[in-house]
XYZ file of C-alpha atoms in Angstrom:
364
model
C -13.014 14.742 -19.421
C -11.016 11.846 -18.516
C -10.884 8.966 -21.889
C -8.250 7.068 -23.554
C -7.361 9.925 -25.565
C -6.206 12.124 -22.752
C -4.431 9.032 -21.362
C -2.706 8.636 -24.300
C -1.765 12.182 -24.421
C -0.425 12.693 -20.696
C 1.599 9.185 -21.595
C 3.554 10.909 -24.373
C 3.987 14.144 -22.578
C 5.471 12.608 -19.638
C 7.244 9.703 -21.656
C 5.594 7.136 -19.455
C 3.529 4.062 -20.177
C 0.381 4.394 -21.342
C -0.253 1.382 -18.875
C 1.095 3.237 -15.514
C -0.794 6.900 -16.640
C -3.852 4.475 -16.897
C -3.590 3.137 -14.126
C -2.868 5.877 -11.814
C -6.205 7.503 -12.876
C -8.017 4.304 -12.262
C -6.736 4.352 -8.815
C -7.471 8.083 -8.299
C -10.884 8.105 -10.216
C -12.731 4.964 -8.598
C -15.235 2.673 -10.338
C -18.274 3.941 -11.015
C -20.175 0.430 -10.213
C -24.421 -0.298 -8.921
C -23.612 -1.494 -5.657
C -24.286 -1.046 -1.680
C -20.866 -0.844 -1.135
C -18.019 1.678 -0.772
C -15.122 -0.380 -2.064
C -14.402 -2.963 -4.513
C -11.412 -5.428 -5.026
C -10.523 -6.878 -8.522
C -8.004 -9.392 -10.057
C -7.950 -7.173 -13.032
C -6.605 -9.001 -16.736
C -5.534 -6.197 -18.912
C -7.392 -5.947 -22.652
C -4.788 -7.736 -25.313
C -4.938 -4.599 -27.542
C -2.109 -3.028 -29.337
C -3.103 0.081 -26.842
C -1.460 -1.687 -24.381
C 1.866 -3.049 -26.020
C 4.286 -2.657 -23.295
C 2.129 -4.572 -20.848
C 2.138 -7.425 -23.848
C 5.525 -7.338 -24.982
C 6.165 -8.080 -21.445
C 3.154 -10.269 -21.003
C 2.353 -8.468 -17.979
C -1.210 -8.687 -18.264
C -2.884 -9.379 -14.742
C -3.152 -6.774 -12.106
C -4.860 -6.030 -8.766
C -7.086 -3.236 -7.401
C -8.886 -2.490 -4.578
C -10.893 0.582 -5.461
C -13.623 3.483 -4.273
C -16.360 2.966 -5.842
C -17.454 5.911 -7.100
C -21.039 7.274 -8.796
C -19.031 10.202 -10.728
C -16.201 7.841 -12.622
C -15.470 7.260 -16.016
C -14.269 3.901 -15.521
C -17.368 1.547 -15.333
C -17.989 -1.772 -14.499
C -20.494 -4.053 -16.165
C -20.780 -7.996 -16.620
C -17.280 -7.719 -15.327
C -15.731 -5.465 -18.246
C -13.959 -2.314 -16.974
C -14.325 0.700 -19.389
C -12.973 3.613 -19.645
C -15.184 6.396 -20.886
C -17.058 3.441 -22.775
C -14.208 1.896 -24.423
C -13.239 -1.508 -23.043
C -9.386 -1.826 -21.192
C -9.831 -5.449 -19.689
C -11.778 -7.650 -17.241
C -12.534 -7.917 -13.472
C -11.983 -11.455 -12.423
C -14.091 -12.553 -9.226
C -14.743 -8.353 -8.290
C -15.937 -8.609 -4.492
C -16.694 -5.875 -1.567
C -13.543 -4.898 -0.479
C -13.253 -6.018 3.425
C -10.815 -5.564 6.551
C -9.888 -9.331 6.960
C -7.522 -10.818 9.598
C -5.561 -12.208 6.502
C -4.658 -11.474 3.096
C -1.981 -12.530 0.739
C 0.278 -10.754 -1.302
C 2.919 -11.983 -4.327
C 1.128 -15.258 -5.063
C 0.229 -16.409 -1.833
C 3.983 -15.750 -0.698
C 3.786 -12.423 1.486
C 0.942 -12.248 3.889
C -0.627 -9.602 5.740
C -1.659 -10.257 9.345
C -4.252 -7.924 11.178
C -3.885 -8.817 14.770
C -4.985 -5.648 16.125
C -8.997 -5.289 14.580
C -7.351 -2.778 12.069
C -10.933 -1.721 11.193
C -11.773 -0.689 14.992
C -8.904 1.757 14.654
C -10.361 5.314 13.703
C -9.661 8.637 13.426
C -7.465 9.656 10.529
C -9.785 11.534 8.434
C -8.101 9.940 4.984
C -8.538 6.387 6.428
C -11.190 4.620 4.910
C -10.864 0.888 6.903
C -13.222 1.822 9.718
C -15.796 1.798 7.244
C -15.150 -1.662 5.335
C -16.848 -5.119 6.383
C -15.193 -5.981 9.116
C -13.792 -9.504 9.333
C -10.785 -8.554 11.767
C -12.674 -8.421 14.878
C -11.633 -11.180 16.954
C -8.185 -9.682 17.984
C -5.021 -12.546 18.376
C -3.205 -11.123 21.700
C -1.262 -13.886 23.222
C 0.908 -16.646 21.512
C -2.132 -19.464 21.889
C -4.471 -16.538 20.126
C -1.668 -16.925 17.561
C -1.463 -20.456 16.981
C -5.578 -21.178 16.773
C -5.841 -18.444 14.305
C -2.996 -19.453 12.188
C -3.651 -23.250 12.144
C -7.576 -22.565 11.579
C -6.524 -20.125 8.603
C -3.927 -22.720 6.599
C -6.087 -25.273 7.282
C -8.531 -22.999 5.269
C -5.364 -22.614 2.411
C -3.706 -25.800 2.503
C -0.605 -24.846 3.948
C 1.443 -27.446 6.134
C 3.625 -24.524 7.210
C 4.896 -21.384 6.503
C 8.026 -22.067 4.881
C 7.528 -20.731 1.099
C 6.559 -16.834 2.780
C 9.164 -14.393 2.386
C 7.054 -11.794 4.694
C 4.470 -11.476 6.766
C 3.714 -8.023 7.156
C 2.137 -6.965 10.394
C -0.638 -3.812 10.250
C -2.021 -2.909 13.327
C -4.481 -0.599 14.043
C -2.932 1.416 17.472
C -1.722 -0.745 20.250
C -2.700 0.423 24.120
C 0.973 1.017 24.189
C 4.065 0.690 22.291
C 5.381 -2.281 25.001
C 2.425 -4.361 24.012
C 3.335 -4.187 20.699
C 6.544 -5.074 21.257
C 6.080 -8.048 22.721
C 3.586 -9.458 20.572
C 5.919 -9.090 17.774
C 8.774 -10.633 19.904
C 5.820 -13.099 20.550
C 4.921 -13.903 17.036
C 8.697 -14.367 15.533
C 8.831 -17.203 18.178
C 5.758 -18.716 17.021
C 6.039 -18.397 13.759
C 9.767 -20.542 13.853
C 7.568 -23.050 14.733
C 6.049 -23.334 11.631
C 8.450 -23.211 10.112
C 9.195 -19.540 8.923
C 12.508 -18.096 8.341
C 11.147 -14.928 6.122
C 11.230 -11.153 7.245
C 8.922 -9.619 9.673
C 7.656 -5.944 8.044
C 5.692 -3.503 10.665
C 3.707 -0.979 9.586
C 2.979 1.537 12.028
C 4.500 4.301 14.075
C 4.002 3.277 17.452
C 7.872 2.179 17.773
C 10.268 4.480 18.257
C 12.911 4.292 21.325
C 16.036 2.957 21.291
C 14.705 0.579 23.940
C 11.863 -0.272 21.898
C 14.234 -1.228 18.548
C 16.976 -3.451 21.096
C 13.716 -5.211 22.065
C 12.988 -6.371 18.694
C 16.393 -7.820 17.807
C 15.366 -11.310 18.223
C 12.582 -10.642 15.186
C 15.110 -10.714 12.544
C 15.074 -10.265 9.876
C 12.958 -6.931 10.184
C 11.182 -3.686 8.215
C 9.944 -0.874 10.217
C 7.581 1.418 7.843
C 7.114 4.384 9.303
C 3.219 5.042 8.655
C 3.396 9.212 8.159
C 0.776 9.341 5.393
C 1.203 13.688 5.669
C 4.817 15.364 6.162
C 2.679 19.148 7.027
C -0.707 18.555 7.207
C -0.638 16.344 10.643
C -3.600 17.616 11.943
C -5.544 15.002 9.659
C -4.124 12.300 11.808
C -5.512 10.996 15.255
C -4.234 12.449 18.184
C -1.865 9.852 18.949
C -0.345 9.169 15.570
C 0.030 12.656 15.082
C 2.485 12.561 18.186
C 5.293 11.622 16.352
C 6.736 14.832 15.057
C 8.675 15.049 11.786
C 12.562 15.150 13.464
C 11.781 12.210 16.261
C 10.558 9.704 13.023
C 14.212 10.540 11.840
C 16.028 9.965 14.918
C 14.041 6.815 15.444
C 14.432 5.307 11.358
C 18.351 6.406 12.391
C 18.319 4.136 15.416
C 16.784 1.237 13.438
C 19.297 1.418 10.392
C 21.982 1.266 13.234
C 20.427 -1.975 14.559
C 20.472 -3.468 11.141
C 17.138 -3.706 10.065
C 15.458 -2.029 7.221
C 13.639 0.872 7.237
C 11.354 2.692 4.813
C 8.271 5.259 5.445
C 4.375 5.558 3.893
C 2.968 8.282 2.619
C -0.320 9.286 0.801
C 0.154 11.250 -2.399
C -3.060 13.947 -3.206
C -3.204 15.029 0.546
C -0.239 18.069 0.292
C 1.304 20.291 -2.449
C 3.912 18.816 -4.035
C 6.592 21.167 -2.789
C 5.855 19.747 0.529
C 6.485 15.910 -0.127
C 9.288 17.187 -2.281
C 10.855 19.586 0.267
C 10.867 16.196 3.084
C 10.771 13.151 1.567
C 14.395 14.983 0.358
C 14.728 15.117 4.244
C 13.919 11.487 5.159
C 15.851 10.186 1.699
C 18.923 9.837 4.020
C 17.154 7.805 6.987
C 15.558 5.153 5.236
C 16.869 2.329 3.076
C 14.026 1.186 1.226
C 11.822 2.766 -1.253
C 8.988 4.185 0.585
C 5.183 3.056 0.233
C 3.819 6.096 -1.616
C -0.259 5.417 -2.078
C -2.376 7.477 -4.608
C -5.133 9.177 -2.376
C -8.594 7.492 -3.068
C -11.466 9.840 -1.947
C -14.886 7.975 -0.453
C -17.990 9.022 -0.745
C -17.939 9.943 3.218
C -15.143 12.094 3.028
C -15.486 16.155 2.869
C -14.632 18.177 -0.380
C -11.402 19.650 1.591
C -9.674 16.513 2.223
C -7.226 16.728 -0.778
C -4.762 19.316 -2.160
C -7.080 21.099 -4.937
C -4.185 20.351 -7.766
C -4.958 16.684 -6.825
C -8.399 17.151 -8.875
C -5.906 17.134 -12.089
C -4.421 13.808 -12.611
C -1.090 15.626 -14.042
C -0.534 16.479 -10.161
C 0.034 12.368 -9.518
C 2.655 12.238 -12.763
C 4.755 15.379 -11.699
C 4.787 13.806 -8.324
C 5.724 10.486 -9.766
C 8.484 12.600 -11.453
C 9.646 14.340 -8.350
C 10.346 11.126 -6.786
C 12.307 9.254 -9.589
C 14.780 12.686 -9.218
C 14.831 11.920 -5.437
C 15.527 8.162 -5.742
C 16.870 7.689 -9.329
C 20.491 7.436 -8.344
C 20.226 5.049 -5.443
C 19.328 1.178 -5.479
C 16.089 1.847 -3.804
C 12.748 0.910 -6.143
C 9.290 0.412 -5.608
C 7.638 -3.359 -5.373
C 5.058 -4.242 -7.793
C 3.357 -6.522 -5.296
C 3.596 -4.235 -2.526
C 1.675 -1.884 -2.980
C -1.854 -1.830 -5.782
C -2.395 1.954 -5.266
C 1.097 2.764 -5.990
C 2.320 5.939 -9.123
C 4.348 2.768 -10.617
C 3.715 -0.003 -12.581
C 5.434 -1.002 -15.680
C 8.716 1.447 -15.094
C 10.283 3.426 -12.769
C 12.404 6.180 -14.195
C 12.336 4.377 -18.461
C 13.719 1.097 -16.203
C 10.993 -1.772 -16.224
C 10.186 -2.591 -13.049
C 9.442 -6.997 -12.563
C 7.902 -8.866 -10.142
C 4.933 -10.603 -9.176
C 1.688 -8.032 -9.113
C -1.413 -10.150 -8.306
C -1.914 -11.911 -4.650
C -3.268 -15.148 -6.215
């Protein structure tokens, strides 16, 4: 029986905020919500309770989700109050089906994520969910003039006169033809981007990019993150055929070849999937080959997915705070941290380690 109580509990036992345990079991547990829909997105404004006095020392009170929704949670929505077990933790502001859209923003309308690719016609990973959302993504933007009439039509929509106050604009792709096309649409979009004006860093999430010739090709994009999309270090076989392709020791020789270039590298992965000895045993293996802290998303099971999906200790939420452990060892000693803005389905909220992590955590 998931409630405050047990929350409270795990908090002290692990000596982490009450906030962060709650919030990891929100992410893991769904919303249990009367809808059509299999997803939901919140701006989320925490309860101002004594419950929650770290988040309001710090006055750290508004969040974001994007959430299963699921028939068997304790956390409930109704008239826009989230409860836990039927006591109230805060407010969804302007909840909404969660969609695959061309864009969305991250860190206050500073970071944006660009779908060029139809990310929700991409299919096949048995975890991935997107193939199922709303999809708003389905025009793809191939050439530079696809580019320019779907960024001028979309900050029109915002008000933007350029691009100058983004620090990133992270490109997600659902799988290219080849990696060559890929290439040179992101050579393609740094160019067109300058001309409005941007100067921020170009972040790729994928794993279609991995030859030396592949990385020289992309020195004009500068400043620019690879992230290795791995999602499983053992259990591969849940990933499409072509993802899947990319074994273990080539993702390390290719993150090598990038940090040699000068850009900055980091890796995803999807915590619930694999015993933790597994992301334990390698992500000590790929510690050495990446210079950013890696993108490490709870798992979030759908309604569509099979019983077998998950590791069976990822049915106790202590499995997602002993990993959270595991990885401050790993990364404790080096400058590498997690981004509050980065990621919304993340083991880390208010602290990493005891240190408090800052930073901007809604998108709006």
């Amino acid at each position: 029986m998931l409630d405050i109580d047990r929350i409270a509990r795990l908090s002290e036992q692990y000596q982490t905020p009450l906030e962060d345990v709650l919030f990891i079991a929100l992410n893991v547990h769904g919303i249990k919500l009367d809808c059509e829909y299999g997803r939901i997105r919140i701006d989320f404004r925490l309860a101002n309770s004594k419950l929650f006095g770290r988040a309001k020392e710090r006055g750290e009170l508004d969040y974001f989700f994007a959430l299963p929704v699921n028939p068997e949670s304790e956390f409930t929505l109704v008239d826009d109050v989230l409860s836990l077990d039927g006591m109230p933790i805060g407010r969804a502001i302007n909840p909404e089906e969660d969609t695959s859209d061309l864009y969305y923003f991250r860190r206050k309308k500073t970071a944006l994520n660009f779908n060029p690719n139809s990310r929700s016609s991409c299919a096949g990973c048995r975890f991935c969910y997107t193939s199922r959302l709303t999809p708003h993504d389905e025009q793809k933007v191939e050439t530079g003039a696809d580019l320019k009439i779907s960024l001028e039509s979309w900050m029109s929509k915002h008000g933007f006169a350029d691009l100058s106050r983004l620090v990133r604009i992270a490109v997600v792709t659902g799988n290219y033809k080849n990696s060559d096309d890929l290439c040179q649409f992101l050579v393609e979009c740094k160019r067109i981007l300058r001309e409005y004006r941007f100067d921020g860093e170009i972040f790729y999430l994928g794993s279609q990019i991995t030859t030396p010739e592949q990385f020289m090709r992309l020195s004009e994009v500068q400043p620019f993150c690879i992230c290795f999309s791995l999602e499983t270090f053992e259990r591969r076989d849940l990933l499409r055929p072509d993802k899947k392709a990319l074994g273990l020791d080539d993702a390390r020789k290719a993150m090598d070849c990038a940090l040699g270039l000068g850009y900055e590298v980091n890796l995803s992965y999807i915590v619930g999937l694999e015993p933790l000895r597994v992301m334990d045993r390698n992500m000590c293996r790929f510690k050495e080959h990446i210079n950013r802290f890696p993108i490490v998303n709870t798992f979030q099971k759908h309604k569509f997915q099979g019983p077998t999906l998950a590791d069976p200790a990822a049915d106790h939420l202590e499995y997602y705070l002993d990993a959270r452990r595991i990885l401050e060892r790993l990364f404790g000693s080096t400058n590498m941290r997690p981004l509050p803005w980065e990621n919304y389905r993340s083991l880390w909220f208010l602290t990493f380690d005891r240190e408090p992590l800052h930073g901007i955590r809604t998108p709006y």
